[in-house]
């Protein structure tokens, strides 16, 4: 089980960059394309004041980060003890 879900779109360069960085670090996550899953778009909008900004990461504790750096992701994972 991963400690977070990354909400993305296929055309998002920031999403691609973060996925590559996470992959190189061996960090696993669930990925959801908000263009394919309407309910996911609603989750992203709720986390971003009505905007569909990606990548949005939602962690197992319910916290969200929008377009975080690799360091921010690693710090949050450490905080969760994952």
mmCIF file with all atom_site columns, C-alpha atoms in Angstrom:
data_model
loop_
_atom_site.group_PDB
_atom_site.id
_atom_site.type_symbol
_atom_site.label_atom_id
_atom_site.label_alt_id
_atom_site.label_comp_id
_atom_site.label_asym_id
_atom_site.label_entity_id
_atom_site.label_seq_id
_atom_site.pdbx_PDB_ins_code
_atom_site.Cartn_x
_atom_site.Cartn_y
_atom_site.Cartn_z
_atom_site.occupancy
_atom_site.B_iso_or_equiv
_atom_site.pdbx_formal_charge
_atom_site.auth_seq_id
_atom_site.auth_comp_id
_atom_site.auth_asym_id
_atom_site.auth_atom_id
_atom_site.pdbx_PDB_model_num
ATOM 1  C CA . UNK A 1 1  ? 0.000   0.000  0.000   1.00 0.00 ? 1  UNK A CA 1
ATOM 2  C CA . UNK A 1 2  ? 1.402   3.394  -0.928  1.00 0.00 ? 2  UNK A CA 1
ATOM 3  C CA . UNK A 1 3  ? 1.296   6.360  1.424   1.00 0.00 ? 3  UNK A CA 1
ATOM 4  C CA . UNK A 1 4  ? -0.151  8.737  -1.181  1.00 0.00 ? 4  UNK A CA 1
ATOM 5  C CA . UNK A 1 5  ? -2.114  9.111  -4.386  1.00 0.00 ? 5  UNK A CA 1
ATOM 6  C CA . UNK A 1 6  ? -0.871  11.418 -7.126  1.00 0.00 ? 6  UNK A CA 1
ATOM 7  C CA . UNK A 1 7  ? -3.576  13.046 -9.206  1.00 0.00 ? 7  UNK A CA 1
ATOM 8  C CA . UNK A 1 8  ? -2.284  13.831 -12.694 1.00 0.00 ? 8  UNK A CA 1
ATOM 9  C CA . UNK A 1 9  ? -3.069  14.419 -16.350 1.00 0.00 ? 9  UNK A CA 1
ATOM 10 C CA . UNK A 1 10 ? -1.152  12.820 -19.242 1.00 0.00 ? 10 UNK A CA 1
ATOM 11 C CA . UNK A 1 11 ? -0.014  16.184 -20.629 1.00 0.00 ? 11 UNK A CA 1
ATOM 12 C CA . UNK A 1 12 ? 1.266   17.676 -17.348 1.00 0.00 ? 12 UNK A CA 1
ATOM 13 C CA . UNK A 1 13 ? 5.026   18.261 -17.486 1.00 0.00 ? 13 UNK A CA 1
ATOM 14 C CA . UNK A 1 14 ? 5.249   18.831 -13.727 1.00 0.00 ? 14 UNK A CA 1
ATOM 15 C CA . UNK A 1 15 ? 3.550   15.474 -13.180 1.00 0.00 ? 15 UNK A CA 1
ATOM 16 C CA . UNK A 1 16 ? 6.005   13.708 -15.474 1.00 0.00 ? 16 UNK A CA 1
ATOM 17 C CA . UNK A 1 17 ? 8.977   15.328 -13.742 1.00 0.00 ? 17 UNK A CA 1
ATOM 18 C CA . UNK A 1 18 ? 7.799   14.388 -10.239 1.00 0.00 ? 18 UNK A CA 1
ATOM 19 C CA . UNK A 1 19 ? 6.919   10.828 -11.293 1.00 0.00 ? 19 UNK A CA 1
ATOM 20 C CA . UNK A 1 20 ? 10.435  10.432 -12.704 1.00 0.00 ? 20 UNK A CA 1
ATOM 21 C CA . UNK A 1 21 ? 12.034  11.754 -9.531  1.00 0.00 ? 21 UNK A CA 1
ATOM 22 C CA . UNK A 1 22 ? 9.920   9.482  -7.342  1.00 0.00 ? 22 UNK A CA 1
ATOM 23 C CA . UNK A 1 23 ? 10.734  6.499  -9.553  1.00 0.00 ? 23 UNK A CA 1
ATOM 24 C CA . UNK A 1 24 ? 14.470  7.137  -9.263  1.00 0.00 ? 24 UNK A CA 1
ATOM 25 C CA . UNK A 1 25 ? 14.077  7.252  -5.472  1.00 0.00 ? 25 UNK A CA 1
ATOM 26 C CA . UNK A 1 26 ? 12.070  4.011  -5.445  1.00 0.00 ? 26 UNK A CA 1
ATOM 27 C CA . UNK A 1 27 ? 9.024   5.738  -3.947  1.00 0.00 ? 27 UNK A CA 1
ATOM 28 C CA . UNK A 1 28 ? 5.784   4.014  -4.884  1.00 0.00 ? 28 UNK A CA 1
ATOM 29 C CA . UNK A 1 29 ? 2.414   5.709  -5.165  1.00 0.00 ? 29 UNK A CA 1
ATOM 30 C CA . UNK A 1 30 ? -1.010  5.320  -6.680  1.00 0.00 ? 30 UNK A CA 1
ATOM 31 C CA . UNK A 1 31 ? -1.731  7.459  -9.729  1.00 0.00 ? 31 UNK A CA 1
ATOM 32 C CA . UNK A 1 32 ? -5.113  8.712  -10.912 1.00 0.00 ? 32 UNK A CA 1
ATOM 33 C CA . UNK A 1 33 ? -5.701  10.600 -14.176 1.00 0.00 ? 33 UNK A CA 1
ATOM 34 C CA . UNK A 1 34 ? -8.271  13.287 -13.377 1.00 0.00 ? 34 UNK A CA 1
ATOM 35 C CA . UNK A 1 35 ? -9.344  13.436 -17.021 1.00 0.00 ? 35 UNK A CA 1
ATOM 36 C CA . UNK A 1 36 ? -10.424 9.795  -16.863 1.00 0.00 ? 36 UNK A CA 1
ATOM 37 C CA . UNK A 1 37 ? -11.938 9.784  -13.360 1.00 0.00 ? 37 UNK A CA 1
ATOM 38 C CA . UNK A 1 38 ? -14.422 12.637 -12.763 1.00 0.00 ? 38 UNK A CA 1
ATOM 39 C CA . UNK A 1 39 ? -14.541 11.974 -9.006  1.00 0.00 ? 39 UNK A CA 1
ATOM 40 C CA . UNK A 1 40 ? -10.770 12.490 -8.876  1.00 0.00 ? 40 UNK A CA 1
ATOM 41 C CA . UNK A 1 41 ? -11.107 15.916 -10.478 1.00 0.00 ? 41 UNK A CA 1
ATOM 42 C CA . UNK A 1 42 ? -13.471 16.847 -7.646  1.00 0.00 ? 42 UNK A CA 1
ATOM 43 C CA . UNK A 1 43 ? -10.876 15.758 -5.054  1.00 0.00 ? 43 UNK A CA 1
ATOM 44 C CA . UNK A 1 44 ? -8.247  17.924 -6.751  1.00 0.00 ? 44 UNK A CA 1
ATOM 45 C CA . UNK A 1 45 ? -10.615 20.902 -6.930  1.00 0.00 ? 45 UNK A CA 1
ATOM 46 C CA . UNK A 1 46 ? -11.412 20.563 -3.217  1.00 0.00 ? 46 UNK A CA 1
ATOM 47 C CA . UNK A 1 47 ? -7.689  20.548 -2.346  1.00 0.00 ? 47 UNK A CA 1
ATOM 48 C CA . UNK A 1 48 ? -6.939  23.543 -4.606  1.00 0.00 ? 48 UNK A CA 1
ATOM 49 C CA . UNK A 1 49 ? -9.690  26.078 -4.022  1.00 0.00 ? 49 UNK A CA 1
ATOM 50 C CA . UNK A 1 50 ? -11.734 24.959 -7.015  1.00 0.00 ? 50 UNK A CA 1
ATOM 51 C CA . UNK A 1 51 ? -8.814  24.603 -9.431  1.00 0.00 ? 51 UNK A CA 1
ATOM 52 C CA . UNK A 1 52 ? -7.782  21.403 -11.195 1.00 0.00 ? 52 UNK A CA 1
ATOM 53 C CA . UNK A 1 53 ? -4.083  21.885 -10.451 1.00 0.00 ? 53 UNK A CA 1
ATOM 54 C CA . UNK A 1 54 ? -1.840  18.856 -10.908 1.00 0.00 ? 54 UNK A CA 1
ATOM 55 C CA . UNK A 1 55 ? 0.139   17.165 -9.642  1.00 0.00 ? 55 UNK A CA 1
ATOM 56 C CA . UNK A 1 56 ? -1.850  17.076 -6.432  1.00 0.00 ? 56 UNK A CA 1
ATOM 57 C CA . UNK A 1 57 ? -0.758  14.493 -3.891  1.00 0.00 ? 57 UNK A CA 1
ATOM 58 C CA . UNK A 1 58 ? -3.146  13.280 -1.199  1.00 0.00 ? 58 UNK A CA 1
ATOM 59 C CA . UNK A 1 59 ? -1.587  11.331 1.649   1.00 0.00 ? 59 UNK A CA 1
ATOM 60 C CA . UNK A 1 60 ? -2.937  8.557  3.836   1.00 0.00 ? 60 UNK A CA 1
ATOM 61 C CA . UNK A 1 61 ? -3.589  11.090 6.629   1.00 0.00 ? 61 UNK A CA 1
ATOM 62 C CA . UNK A 1 62 ? -5.754  13.230 4.314   1.00 0.00 ? 62 UNK A CA 1
ATOM 63 C CA . UNK A 1 63 ? -3.161  16.010 3.857   1.00 0.00 ? 63 UNK A CA 1
ATOM 64 C CA . UNK A 1 64 ? -2.615  17.337 0.340   1.00 0.00 ? 64 UNK A CA 1
ATOM 65 C CA . UNK A 1 65 ? 0.297   18.950 -1.489  1.00 0.00 ? 65 UNK A CA 1
ATOM 66 C CA . UNK A 1 66 ? 0.115   20.670 -4.856  1.00 0.00 ? 66 UNK A CA 1
ATOM 67 C CA . UNK A 1 67 ? 3.134   20.477 -7.166  1.00 0.00 ? 67 UNK A CA 1
ATOM 68 C CA . UNK A 1 68 ? 5.486   19.591 -4.302  1.00 0.00 ? 68 UNK A CA 1
ATOM 69 C CA . UNK A 1 69 ? 9.224   19.176 -4.608  1.00 0.00 ? 69 UNK A CA 1
ATOM 70 C CA . UNK A 1 70 ? 10.804  15.768 -4.134  1.00 0.00 ? 70 UNK A CA 1
ATOM 71 C CA . UNK A 1 71 ? 12.143  16.997 -0.767  1.00 0.00 ? 71 UNK A CA 1
ATOM 72 C CA . UNK A 1 72 ? 8.634   17.954 0.360   1.00 0.00 ? 72 UNK A CA 1
ATOM 73 C CA . UNK A 1 73 ? 7.287   14.534 -0.614  1.00 0.00 ? 73 UNK A CA 1
ATOM 74 C CA . UNK A 1 74 ? 10.109  12.730 1.180   1.00 0.00 ? 74 UNK A CA 1
ATOM 75 C CA . UNK A 1 75 ? 9.575   14.841 4.318   1.00 0.00 ? 75 UNK A CA 1
ATOM 76 C CA . UNK A 1 76 ? 5.857   14.066 4.356   1.00 0.00 ? 76 UNK A CA 1
ATOM 77 C CA . UNK A 1 77 ? 6.469   10.349 3.858   1.00 0.00 ? 77 UNK A CA 1
ATOM 78 C CA . UNK A 1 78 ? 8.953   10.420 6.759   1.00 0.00 ? 78 UNK A CA 1
ATOM 79 C CA . UNK A 1 79 ? 6.375   12.213 8.895   1.00 0.00 ? 79 UNK A CA 1
ATOM 80 C CA . UNK A 1 80 ? 3.877   9.451  8.119   1.00 0.00 ? 80 UNK A CA 1
ATOM 81 C CA . UNK A 1 81 ? 6.437   6.793  8.967   1.00 0.00 ? 81 UNK A CA 1
ATOM 82 C CA . UNK A 1 82 ? 5.995   5.159  5.574   1.00 0.00 ? 82 UNK A CA 1
#
